[in-house]
Amino acid sequence: MTKKIKVKKEGKSRFKKFKNRLSFLIVLVFAAFVFYMGWIQIRIPEGVHALVYTKTGGYDNQLISPGQFVWRWENLFPGNMTLHFIELKNSREEYTMTGYLPSGELYGQYINRPEAFHYTFEVEYRFSIKDESFVSLIESGTYYSQLIEDRNQEYVAATNEIIQDFFKDQDSLNLEGISEAEKMLSLKISESDPRYQLNDLRIISYQYPDIELYEQTRAYFLEELAVLRQAELKTEQIQTELETVTSRKMDLLRQYGEVLSEFPVLLQYYGLDKEKIDPSLFQDFSQASESP
């Protein structure tokens, strides 16, 4: 009798353990299923971002990056959540700026060093559109791939203009070292457009003329130019005076000619005695007749 009772108790105990284990296994499988359904990261392909849209909450305010752990309970309800996969490229651009300092080519020829005042800057930078900016396009319903390309081109044009203005500024050229210039330029670009993120910037080529030599050459050139200008003005003044004297003599000869035409008898008078007329008059008259 006692043995039968023990067998029944052992059977109930084994069944209870089996039941507990089975329940735990069911709970574990259900928990794993719930975890898998809400695990978003595993559904994102390589090299793309994901934007979550749910019928209960609309679009998320940020993108999900590859490798970022995200678990969403909204995906537990069938048909409630949709993932939009978006490829956000980290764009790379290079900008090269070459030229001469003001009148630098002329000053270089003046000292027989044509390239002495020529400068070259080459900058490489990488950028991408911010997640929140991209999400705002999705929410507004204005997103399409060409729009992103157009905005990227506008950003590149504006950034290149900032780089150009930066290197034209004398204060920027006086910065100590390339690293300091990179920091200042990166700060200016980062503050220019809140929709974009500057990921990297490097000055890969930097060649700028000797400013002290440029200023000295410019001073010498302008000084010599002023001397030449004074000489030209003096020459023009002398030429003007000669033209004035010649014009006066021609007017005098013209007046003599009119008098002789009006009184021909004077020709006979002067022909009889040429000593009564100023000899220089005949000399001037002869030179005027021979001149074309």
PDB file of C-alpha atoms in Angstrom:
ATOM      1  CA  MET A   1       0.000   0.000   0.000  1.00  0.00           C
ATOM      2  CA  THR A   2       2.770   2.306   0.898  1.00  0.00           C
ATOM      3  CA  LYS A   3       4.630   1.546  -2.328  1.00  0.00           C
ATOM      4  CA  LYS A   4       1.606   2.434  -4.457  1.00  0.00           C
ATOM      5  CA  ILE A   5       1.289   5.814  -2.750  1.00  0.00           C
ATOM      6  CA  LYS A   6       4.984   6.550  -3.320  1.00  0.00           C
ATOM      7  CA  VAL A   7       4.714   5.637  -7.003  1.00  0.00           C
ATOM      8  CA  LYS A   8       1.743   7.955  -7.444  1.00  0.00           C
ATOM      9  CA  LYS A   9       3.541  10.828  -5.704  1.00  0.00           C
ATOM     10  CA  GLU A  10       6.661  10.334  -7.810  1.00  0.00           C
ATOM     11  CA  GLY A  11       4.544  10.294 -10.989  1.00  0.00           C
ATOM     12  CA  LYS A  12       2.785  13.505 -10.027  1.00  0.00           C
ATOM     13  CA  SER A  13       6.106  15.136  -9.163  1.00  0.00           C
ATOM     14  CA  ARG A  14       7.617  14.196 -12.514  1.00  0.00           C
ATOM     15  CA  PHE A  15       4.557  15.453 -14.373  1.00  0.00           C
ATOM     16  CA  LYS A  16       4.679  18.721 -12.456  1.00  0.00           C
ATOM     17  CA  LYS A  17       8.362  19.200 -13.311  1.00  0.00           C
ATOM     18  CA  PHE A  18       7.660  18.420 -16.954  1.00  0.00           C
ATOM     19  CA  LYS A  19       4.769  20.854 -16.930  1.00  0.00           C
ATOM     20  CA  ASN A  20       6.917  23.569 -15.383  1.00  0.00           C
ATOM     21  CA  ARG A  21       9.694  22.979 -17.878  1.00  0.00           C
ATOM     22  CA  LEU A  22       7.255  23.015 -20.754  1.00  0.00           C
ATOM     23  CA  SER A  23       5.700  26.238 -19.502  1.00  0.00           C
ATOM     24  CA  PHE A  24       9.125  27.821 -19.125  1.00  0.00           C
ATOM     25  CA  LEU A  25      10.053  26.672 -22.616  1.00  0.00           C
ATOM     26  CA  ILE A  26       6.832  28.121 -24.042  1.00  0.00           C
ATOM     27  CA  VAL A  27       7.433  31.411 -22.248  1.00  0.00           C
ATOM     28  CA  LEU A  28      11.027  31.431 -23.464  1.00  0.00           C
ATOM     29  CA  VAL A  29      10.000  30.761 -27.061  1.00  0.00           C
ATOM     30  CA  PHE A  30       7.300  33.418 -26.851  1.00  0.00           C
ATOM     31  CA  ALA A  31       9.767  35.917 -25.380  1.00  0.00           C
ATOM     32  CA  ALA A  32      12.251  35.116 -28.139  1.00  0.00           C
ATOM     33  CA  PHE A  33       9.503  35.564 -30.722  1.00  0.00           C
ATOM     34  CA  VAL A  34       8.491  38.903 -29.218  1.00  0.00           C
ATOM     35  CA  PHE A  35      12.112  40.011 -29.096  1.00  0.00           C
ATOM     36  CA  TYR A  36      12.679  38.963 -32.694  1.00  0.00           C
ATOM     37  CA  MET A  37       9.563  40.733 -33.949  1.00  0.00           C
ATOM     38  CA  GLY A  38      10.558  43.993 -32.279  1.00  0.00           C
ATOM     39  CA  TRP A  39      14.256  43.801 -33.185  1.00  0.00           C
ATOM     40  CA  ILE A  40      14.659  46.285 -36.041  1.00  0.00           C
ATOM     41  CA  GLN A  41      18.421  46.176 -36.475  1.00  0.00           C
ATOM     42  CA  ILE A  42      18.421  42.704 -38.010  1.00  0.00           C
ATOM     43  CA  ARG A  43      16.168  43.878 -40.849  1.00  0.00           C
ATOM     44  CA  ILE A  44      18.412  46.735 -42.042  1.00  0.00           C
ATOM     45  CA  PRO A  45      20.622  45.818 -45.042  1.00  0.00           C
ATOM     46  CA  GLU A  46      24.261  46.808 -45.242  1.00  0.00           C
ATOM     47  CA  GLY A  47      25.093  50.391 -46.153  1.00  0.00           C
ATOM     48  CA  VAL A  48      21.598  51.877 -45.724  1.00  0.00           C
ATOM     49  CA  HIS A  49      19.575  53.673 -43.064  1.00  0.00           C
ATOM     50  CA  ALA A  50      16.011  52.951 -42.053  1.00  0.00           C
ATOM     51  CA  LEU A  51      13.122  55.273 -41.328  1.00  0.00           C
ATOM     52  CA  VAL A  52      10.324  53.859 -39.197  1.00  0.00           C
ATOM     53  CA  TYR A  53       6.703  54.613 -40.009  1.00  0.00           C
ATOM     54  CA  THR A  54       3.896  53.356 -37.810  1.00  0.00           C
ATOM     55  CA  LYS A  55       0.168  53.756 -38.203  1.00  0.00           C
ATOM     56  CA  THR A  56      -0.060  54.586 -34.526  1.00  0.00           C
ATOM     57  CA  GLY A  57       2.692  57.230 -34.416  1.00  0.00           C
ATOM     58  CA  GLY A  58       3.614  58.294 -37.953  1.00  0.00           C
ATOM     59  CA  TYR A  59       7.229  58.894 -39.004  1.00  0.00           C
ATOM     60  CA  ASP A  60      10.072  58.776 -36.491  1.00  0.00           C
ATOM     61  CA  ASN A  61      12.101  61.935 -35.939  1.00  0.00           C
ATOM     62  CA  GLN A  62      15.416  60.203 -36.640  1.00  0.00           C
ATOM     63  CA  LEU A  63      16.894  57.532 -38.858  1.00  0.00           C
ATOM     64  CA  ILE A  64      18.196  54.173 -37.719  1.00  0.00           C
ATOM     65  CA  SER A  65      21.847  53.665 -38.621  1.00  0.00           C
ATOM     66  CA  PRO A  66      23.322  50.283 -39.582  1.00  0.00           C
ATOM     67  CA  GLY A  67      24.533  48.430 -36.489  1.00  0.00           C
ATOM     68  CA  GLN A  68      22.409  50.529 -34.119  1.00  0.00           C
ATOM     69  CA  PHE A  69      20.351  48.383 -31.727  1.00  0.00           C
ATOM     70  CA  VAL A  70      16.656  49.303 -31.864  1.00  0.00           C
ATOM     71  CA  TRP A  71      13.687  47.389 -30.490  1.00  0.00           C
ATOM     72  CA  ARG A  72      10.159  48.591 -31.306  1.00  0.00           C
ATOM     73  CA  TRP A  73       7.000  47.218 -29.786  1.00  0.00           C
ATOM     74  CA  GLU A  74       4.943  48.654 -32.654  1.00  0.00           C
ATOM     75  CA  ASN A  75       6.130  45.835 -34.908  1.00  0.00           C
ATOM     76  CA  LEU A  76       4.358  43.284 -32.718  1.00  0.00           C
ATOM     77  CA  PHE A  77       1.089  44.286 -34.358  1.00  0.00           C
ATOM     78  CA  PRO A  78       0.898  42.993 -37.933  1.00  0.00           C
ATOM     79  CA  GLY A  79       0.771  45.727 -40.556  1.00  0.00           C
ATOM     80  CA  ASN A  80       1.340  48.530 -38.059  1.00  0.00           C
ATOM     81  CA  MET A  81       4.975  49.333 -38.854  1.00  0.00           C
ATOM     82  CA  THR A  82       6.791  49.923 -42.141  1.00  0.00           C
ATOM     83  CA  LEU A  83      10.541  50.338 -42.663  1.00  0.00           C
ATOM     84  CA  HIS A  84      11.722  52.707 -45.392  1.00  0.00           C
ATOM     85  CA  PHE A  85      15.298  51.933 -46.420  1.00  0.00           C
ATOM     86  CA  ILE A  86      17.340  54.958 -47.471  1.00  0.00           C
ATOM     87  CA  GLU A  87      20.902  55.149 -48.755  1.00  0.00           C
ATOM     88  CA  LEU A  88      22.620  58.217 -47.297  1.00  0.00           C
ATOM     89  CA  LYS A  89      25.954  58.736 -49.012  1.00  0.00           C
ATOM     90  CA  ASN A  90      28.936  60.320 -47.326  1.00  0.00           C
ATOM     91  CA  SER A  91      29.809  62.603 -50.234  1.00  0.00           C
ATOM     92  CA  ARG A  92      33.404  63.585 -50.970  1.00  0.00           C
ATOM     93  CA  GLU A  93      34.445  66.790 -52.711  1.00  0.00           C
ATOM     94  CA  GLU A  94      37.692  68.548 -53.607  1.00  0.00           C
ATOM     95  CA  TYR A  95      38.133  72.248 -54.228  1.00  0.00           C
ATOM     96  CA  THR A  96      41.245  73.791 -55.759  1.00  0.00           C
ATOM     97  CA  MET A  97      41.865  77.523 -55.743  1.00  0.00           C
ATOM     98  CA  THR A  98      44.702  79.023 -57.783  1.00  0.00           C
ATOM     99  CA  GLY A  99      45.587  82.538 -58.832  1.00  0.00           C
ATOM    100  CA  TYR A 100      47.792  85.543 -58.226  1.00  0.00           C
ATOM    101  CA  LEU A 101      47.831  88.183 -55.566  1.00  0.00           C
ATOM    102  CA  PRO A 102      46.481  91.553 -56.782  1.00  0.00           C
ATOM    103  CA  SER A 103      48.706  92.542 -59.744  1.00  0.00           C
ATOM    104  CA  GLY A 104      50.962  89.670 -58.664  1.00  0.00           C
ATOM    105  CA  GLU A 105      51.673  88.518 -62.202  1.00  0.00           C
ATOM    106  CA  LEU A 106      52.867  92.022 -63.166  1.00  0.00           C
ATOM    107  CA  TYR A 107      55.015  92.342 -60.045  1.00  0.00           C
ATOM    108  CA  GLY A 108      56.506  88.894 -60.699  1.00  0.00           C
ATOM    109  CA  GLN A 109      57.583  89.927 -64.184  1.00  0.00           C
ATOM    110  CA  TYR A 110      59.056  93.105 -62.702  1.00  0.00           C
ATOM    111  CA  ILE A 111      61.496  91.043 -60.585  1.00  0.00           C
ATOM    112  CA  ASN A 112      61.952  88.363 -63.291  1.00  0.00           C
ATOM    113  CA  ARG A 113      60.103  85.752 -61.207  1.00  0.00           C
ATOM    114  CA  PRO A 114      56.717  85.296 -62.912  1.00  0.00           C
ATOM    115  CA  GLU A 115      55.419  82.704 -60.411  1.00  0.00           C
ATOM    116  CA  ALA A 116      56.681  84.457 -57.284  1.00  0.00           C
ATOM    117  CA  PHE A 117      53.226  85.682 -56.265  1.00  0.00           C
ATOM    118  CA  HIS A 118      51.141  82.723 -57.421  1.00  0.00           C
ATOM    119  CA  TYR A 119      49.111  80.790 -54.819  1.00  0.00           C
ATOM    120  CA  THR A 120      47.482  77.336 -54.723  1.00  0.00           C
ATOM    121  CA  PHE A 121      45.080  75.822 -52.185  1.00  0.00           C
ATOM    122  CA  GLU A 122      43.508  72.376 -52.369  1.00  0.00           C
ATOM    123  CA  VAL A 123      40.908  71.231 -49.849  1.00  0.00           C
ATOM    124  CA  GLU A 124      39.206  67.850 -49.490  1.00  0.00           C
ATOM    125  CA  TYR A 125      36.031  67.506 -47.429  1.00  0.00           C
ATOM    126  CA  ARG A 126      33.301  64.946 -46.740  1.00  0.00           C
ATOM    127  CA  PHE A 127      29.725  65.725 -45.801  1.00  0.00           C
ATOM    128  CA  SER A 128      26.288  64.178 -45.432  1.00  0.00           C
ATOM    129  CA  ILE A 129      22.758  65.377 -44.859  1.00  0.00           C
ATOM    130  CA  LYS A 130      21.648  65.221 -41.225  1.00  0.00           C
ATOM    131  CA  ASP A 131      19.123  62.592 -40.199  1.00  0.00           C
ATOM    132  CA  GLU A 132      16.593  65.111 -38.914  1.00  0.00           C
ATOM    133  CA  SER A 133      16.802  67.094 -42.152  1.00  0.00           C
ATOM    134  CA  PHE A 134      16.114  63.980 -44.167  1.00  0.00           C
ATOM    135  CA  VAL A 135      13.203  63.004 -41.940  1.00  0.00           C
ATOM    136  CA  SER A 136      11.655  66.457 -42.371  1.00  0.00           C
ATOM    137  CA  LEU A 137      11.675  65.913 -46.136  1.00  0.00           C
ATOM    138  CA  ILE A 138       9.889  62.600 -45.710  1.00  0.00           C
ATOM    139  CA  GLU A 139       7.292  64.091 -43.387  1.00  0.00           C
ATOM    140  CA  SER A 140       6.629  67.023 -45.708  1.00  0.00           C
ATOM    141  CA  GLY A 141       6.103  64.681 -48.636  1.00  0.00           C
ATOM    142  CA  THR A 142       8.693  66.501 -50.771  1.00  0.00           C
ATOM    143  CA  TYR A 143      11.347  63.791 -50.784  1.00  0.00           C
ATOM    144  CA  TYR A 144      12.702  62.448 -54.037  1.00  0.00           C
ATOM    145  CA  SER A 145      16.223  61.433 -55.001  1.00  0.00           C
ATOM    146  CA  GLN A 146      16.843  64.339 -57.390  1.00  0.00           C
ATOM    147  CA  LEU A 147      15.951  66.830 -54.661  1.00  0.00           C
ATOM    148  CA  ILE A 148      18.765  65.485 -52.493  1.00  0.00           C
ATOM    149  CA  GLU A 149      21.194  65.725 -55.408  1.00  0.00           C
ATOM    150  CA  ASP A 150      20.146  69.325 -56.090  1.00  0.00           C
ATOM    151  CA  ARG A 151      20.560  70.281 -52.448  1.00  0.00           C
ATOM    152  CA  ASN A 152      23.961  68.609 -52.339  1.00  0.00           C
ATOM    153  CA  GLN A 153      25.096  70.664 -55.331  1.00  0.00           C
ATOM    154  CA  GLU A 154      23.878  73.856 -53.657  1.00  0.00           C
ATOM    155  CA  TYR A 155      25.755  72.909 -50.493  1.00  0.00           C
ATOM    156  CA  VAL A 156      28.958  72.206 -52.438  1.00  0.00           C
ATOM    157  CA  ALA A 157      28.741  75.554 -54.265  1.00  0.00           C
ATOM    158  CA  ALA A 158      28.187  77.446 -50.996  1.00  0.00           C
ATOM    159  CA  THR A 159      30.998  75.539 -49.261  1.00  0.00           C
ATOM    160  CA  ASN A 160      33.458  76.248 -52.074  1.00  0.00           C
ATOM    161  CA  GLU A 161      32.617  79.938 -51.807  1.00  0.00           C
ATOM    162  CA  ILE A 162      33.317  79.835 -48.059  1.00  0.00           C
ATOM    163  CA  ILE A 163      36.689  78.186 -48.737  1.00  0.00           C
ATOM    164  CA  GLN A 164      37.533  80.830 -51.338  1.00  0.00           C
ATOM    165  CA  ASP A 165      36.637  83.714 -49.008  1.00  0.00           C
ATOM    166  CA  PHE A 166      38.557  82.063 -46.169  1.00  0.00           C
ATOM    167  CA  PHE A 167      41.837  81.942 -48.078  1.00  0.00           C
ATOM    168  CA  LYS A 168      41.386  85.483 -49.385  1.00  0.00           C
ATOM    169  CA  ASP A 169      41.253  86.758 -45.806  1.00  0.00           C
ATOM    170  CA  GLN A 170      44.685  87.892 -44.617  1.00  0.00           C
ATOM    171  CA  ASP A 171      43.879  86.879 -41.021  1.00  0.00           C
ATOM    172  CA  SER A 172      43.317  83.302 -42.187  1.00  0.00           C
ATOM    173  CA  LEU A 173      46.664  83.271 -43.966  1.00  0.00           C
ATOM    174  CA  ASN A 174      48.438  84.311 -40.776  1.00  0.00           C
ATOM    175  CA  LEU A 175      47.211  81.262 -38.834  1.00  0.00           C
ATOM    176  CA  GLU A 176      49.936  79.120 -37.308  1.00  0.00           C
ATOM    177  CA  GLY A 177      49.999  75.745 -39.037  1.00  0.00           C
ATOM    178  CA  ILE A 178      47.672  73.800 -41.302  1.00  0.00           C
ATOM    179  CA  SER A 179      45.799  72.169 -38.412  1.00  0.00           C
ATOM    180  CA  GLU A 180      44.659  75.524 -37.036  1.00  0.00           C
ATOM    181  CA  ALA A 181      43.487  76.605 -40.487  1.00  0.00           C
ATOM    182  CA  GLU A 182      41.573  73.330 -40.862  1.00  0.00           C
ATOM    183  CA  LYS A 183      39.811  73.878 -37.521  1.00  0.00           C
ATOM    184  CA  MET A 184      38.801  77.440 -38.366  1.00  0.00           C
ATOM    185  CA  LEU A 185      37.602  76.506 -41.844  1.00  0.00           C
ATOM    186  CA  SER A 186      35.675  73.471 -40.549  1.00  0.00           C
ATOM    187  CA  LEU A 187      33.925  75.667 -37.999  1.00  0.00           C
ATOM    188  CA  LYS A 188      32.861  78.184 -40.652  1.00  0.00           C
ATOM    189  CA  ILE A 189      31.498  75.461 -42.931  1.00  0.00           C
ATOM    190  CA  SER A 190      29.699  73.617 -40.110  1.00  0.00           C
ATOM    191  CA  GLU A 191      27.878  76.802 -39.106  1.00  0.00           C
ATOM    192  CA  SER A 192      26.878  77.680 -42.666  1.00  0.00           C
ATOM    193  CA  ASP A 193      24.062  75.152 -43.226  1.00  0.00           C
ATOM    194  CA  PRO A 194      22.266  73.391 -40.336  1.00  0.00           C
ATOM    195  CA  ARG A 195      20.846  70.761 -42.702  1.00  0.00           C
ATOM    196  CA  TYR A 196      24.262  69.212 -43.366  1.00  0.00           C
ATOM    197  CA  GLN A 197      26.999  67.661 -41.314  1.00  0.00           C
ATOM    198  CA  LEU A 198      30.674  68.151 -42.173  1.00  0.00           C
ATOM    199  CA  ASN A 199      32.323  64.813 -41.416  1.00  0.00           C
ATOM    200  CA  ASP A 200      35.911  65.562 -42.390  1.00  0.00           C
ATOM    201  CA  LEU A 201      38.058  68.331 -43.887  1.00  0.00           C
ATOM    202  CA  ARG A 202      41.730  68.335 -44.846  1.00  0.00           C
ATOM    203  CA  ILE A 203      43.956  70.899 -46.546  1.00  0.00           C
ATOM    204  CA  ILE A 204      45.974  68.637 -48.820  1.00  0.00           C
ATOM    205  CA  SER A 205      47.913  71.397 -50.627  1.00  0.00           C
ATOM    206  CA  TYR A 206      48.912  74.850 -49.418  1.00  0.00           C
ATOM    207  CA  GLN A 207      51.247  77.156 -51.326  1.00  0.00           C
ATOM    208  CA  TYR A 208      51.217  80.881 -50.629  1.00  0.00           C
ATOM    209  CA  PRO A 209      53.675  83.622 -51.694  1.00  0.00           C
ATOM    210  CA  ASP A 210      56.005  85.568 -49.429  1.00  0.00           C
ATOM    211  CA  ILE A 211      53.891  88.541 -48.338  1.00  0.00           C
ATOM    212  CA  GLU A 212      56.912  90.608 -47.265  1.00  0.00           C
ATOM    213  CA  LEU A 213      58.524  90.193 -50.689  1.00  0.00           C
ATOM    214  CA  TYR A 214      55.214  91.052 -52.328  1.00  0.00           C
ATOM    215  CA  GLU A 215      54.865  94.296 -50.360  1.00  0.00           C
ATOM    216  CA  GLN A 216      58.458  95.352 -51.081  1.00  0.00           C
ATOM    217  CA  THR A 217      58.128  94.613 -54.792  1.00  0.00           C
ATOM    218  CA  ARG A 218      54.859  96.490 -54.931  1.00  0.00           C
ATOM    219  CA  ALA A 219      56.411  99.539 -53.231  1.00  0.00           C
ATOM    220  CA  TYR A 220      59.416  99.589 -55.599  1.00  0.00           C
ATOM    221  CA  PHE A 221      57.194  99.136 -58.638  1.00  0.00           C
ATOM    222  CA  LEU A 222      54.853 101.966 -57.669  1.00  0.00           C
ATOM    223  CA  GLU A 223      57.792 104.241 -56.863  1.00  0.00           C
ATOM    224  CA  GLU A 224      59.379 103.622 -60.262  1.00  0.00           C
ATOM    225  CA  LEU A 225      56.020 104.031 -61.939  1.00  0.00           C
ATOM    226  CA  ALA A 226      55.601 107.435 -60.268  1.00  0.00           C
ATOM    227  CA  VAL A 227      59.041 108.554 -61.545  1.00  0.00           C
ATOM    228  CA  LEU A 228      58.189 107.456 -65.075  1.00  0.00           C
ATOM    229  CA  ARG A 229      54.895 109.268 -64.869  1.00  0.00           C
ATOM    230  CA  GLN A 230      56.612 112.493 -63.831  1.00  0.00           C
ATOM    231  CA  ALA A 231      59.029 112.147 -66.755  1.00  0.00           C
ATOM    232  CA  GLU A 232      56.121 111.649 -69.139  1.00  0.00           C
ATOM    233  CA  LEU A 233      54.381 114.732 -67.774  1.00  0.00           C
ATOM    234  CA  LYS A 234      57.576 116.773 -68.197  1.00  0.00           C
ATOM    235  CA  THR A 235      57.981 115.553 -71.788  1.00  0.00           C
ATOM    236  CA  GLU A 236      54.371 116.396 -72.551  1.00  0.00           C
ATOM    237  CA  GLN A 237      54.872 119.867 -71.072  1.00  0.00           C
ATOM    238  CA  ILE A 238      57.961 120.549 -73.236  1.00  0.00           C
ATOM    239  CA  GLN A 239      56.189 119.270 -76.332  1.00  0.00           C
ATOM    240  CA  THR A 240      53.224 121.505 -75.605  1.00  0.00           C
ATOM    241  CA  GLU A 241      55.489 124.535 -75.236  1.00  0.00           C
ATOM    242  CA  LEU A 242      57.237 123.772 -78.566  1.00  0.00           C
ATOM    243  CA  GLU A 243      53.904 123.399 -80.304  1.00  0.00           C
ATOM    244  CA  THR A 244      52.795 126.737 -78.863  1.00  0.00           C
ATOM    245  CA  VAL A 245      55.943 128.546 -80.091  1.00  0.00           C
ATOM    246  CA  THR A 246      55.635 127.000 -83.551  1.00  0.00           C
ATOM    247  CA  SER A 247      51.982 127.948 -83.721  1.00  0.00           C
ATOM    248  CA  ARG A 248      52.792 131.556 -82.855  1.00  0.00           C
ATOM    249  CA  LYS A 249      55.459 131.765 -85.569  1.00  0.00           C
ATOM    250  CA  MET A 250      53.089 130.298 -88.128  1.00  0.00           C
ATOM    251  CA  ASP A 251      50.461 132.861 -87.169  1.00  0.00           C
ATOM    252  CA  LEU A 252      53.029 135.641 -87.604  1.00  0.00           C
ATOM    253  CA  LEU A 253      54.026 134.363 -91.056  1.00  0.00           C
ATOM    254  CA  ARG A 254      50.370 134.097 -92.019  1.00  0.00           C
ATOM    255  CA  GLN A 255      49.846 137.709 -91.045  1.00  0.00           C
ATOM    256  CA  TYR A 256      52.880 138.784 -93.135  1.00  0.00           C
ATOM    257  CA  GLY A 257      51.496 136.861 -96.070  1.00  0.00           C
ATOM    258  CA  GLU A 258      48.146 138.604 -95.798  1.00  0.00           C
ATOM    259  CA  VAL A 259      49.851 142.019 -95.677  1.00  0.00           C
ATOM    260  CA  LEU A 260      52.009 141.256 -98.722  1.00  0.00           C
ATOM    261  CA  SER A 261      48.979 139.969-100.617  1.00  0.00           C
ATOM    262  CA  GLU A 262      47.108 143.147 -99.848  1.00  0.00           C
ATOM    263  CA  PHE A 263      50.058 145.434-100.657  1.00  0.00           C
ATOM    264  CA  PRO A 264      52.114 143.826-103.477  1.00  0.00           C
ATOM    265  CA  VAL A 265      54.193 146.977-103.777  1.00  0.00           C
ATOM    266  CA  LEU A 266      55.943 145.918-100.605  1.00  0.00           C
ATOM    267  CA  LEU A 267      57.455 142.996-102.494  1.00  0.00           C
ATOM    268  CA  GLN A 268      59.201 145.430-104.824  1.00  0.00           C
ATOM    269  CA  TYR A 269      60.323 147.451-101.867  1.00  0.00           C
ATOM    270  CA  TYR A 270      61.786 144.449-100.090  1.00  0.00           C
ATOM    271  CA  GLY A 271      63.215 143.188-103.337  1.00  0.00           C
ATOM    272  CA  LEU A 272      65.190 146.423-103.765  1.00  0.00           C
ATOM    273  CA  ASP A 273      66.468 146.450-100.204  1.00  0.00           C
ATOM    274  CA  LYS A 274      66.187 143.196 -98.257  1.00  0.00           C
ATOM    275  CA  GLU A 275      68.194 144.642 -95.431  1.00  0.00           C
ATOM    276  CA  LYS A 276      65.126 146.677 -94.416  1.00  0.00           C
ATOM    277  CA  ILE A 277      63.287 143.511 -93.361  1.00  0.00           C
ATOM    278  CA  ASP A 278      64.171 141.255 -90.507  1.00  0.00           C
ATOM    279  CA  PRO A 279      66.287 138.367 -91.949  1.00  0.00           C
ATOM    280  CA  SER A 280      64.728 135.914 -89.498  1.00  0.00           C
ATOM    281  CA  LEU A 281      61.385 136.532 -91.180  1.00  0.00           C
ATOM    282  CA  PHE A 282      62.648 135.113 -94.484  1.00  0.00           C
ATOM    283  CA  GLN A 283      64.231 132.202 -92.626  1.00  0.00           C
ATOM    284  CA  ASP A 284      60.966 131.338 -90.837  1.00  0.00           C
ATOM    285  CA  PHE A 285      59.012 131.816 -94.051  1.00  0.00           C
ATOM    286  CA  SER A 286      61.398 129.497 -95.918  1.00  0.00           C
ATOM    287  CA  GLN A 287      61.121 126.798 -93.227  1.00  0.00           C
ATOM    288  CA  ALA A 288      57.343 127.060 -93.234  1.00  0.00           C
ATOM    289  CA  SER A 289      57.261 126.684 -97.027  1.00  0.00           C
ATOM    290  CA  GLU A 290      59.491 123.596 -96.952  1.00  0.00           C
ATOM    291  CA  SER A 291      57.539 121.882 -94.185  1.00  0.00           C
ATOM    292  CA  PRO A 292      54.786 119.519 -95.454  1.00  0.00           C
TER     293      PRO A 292
END
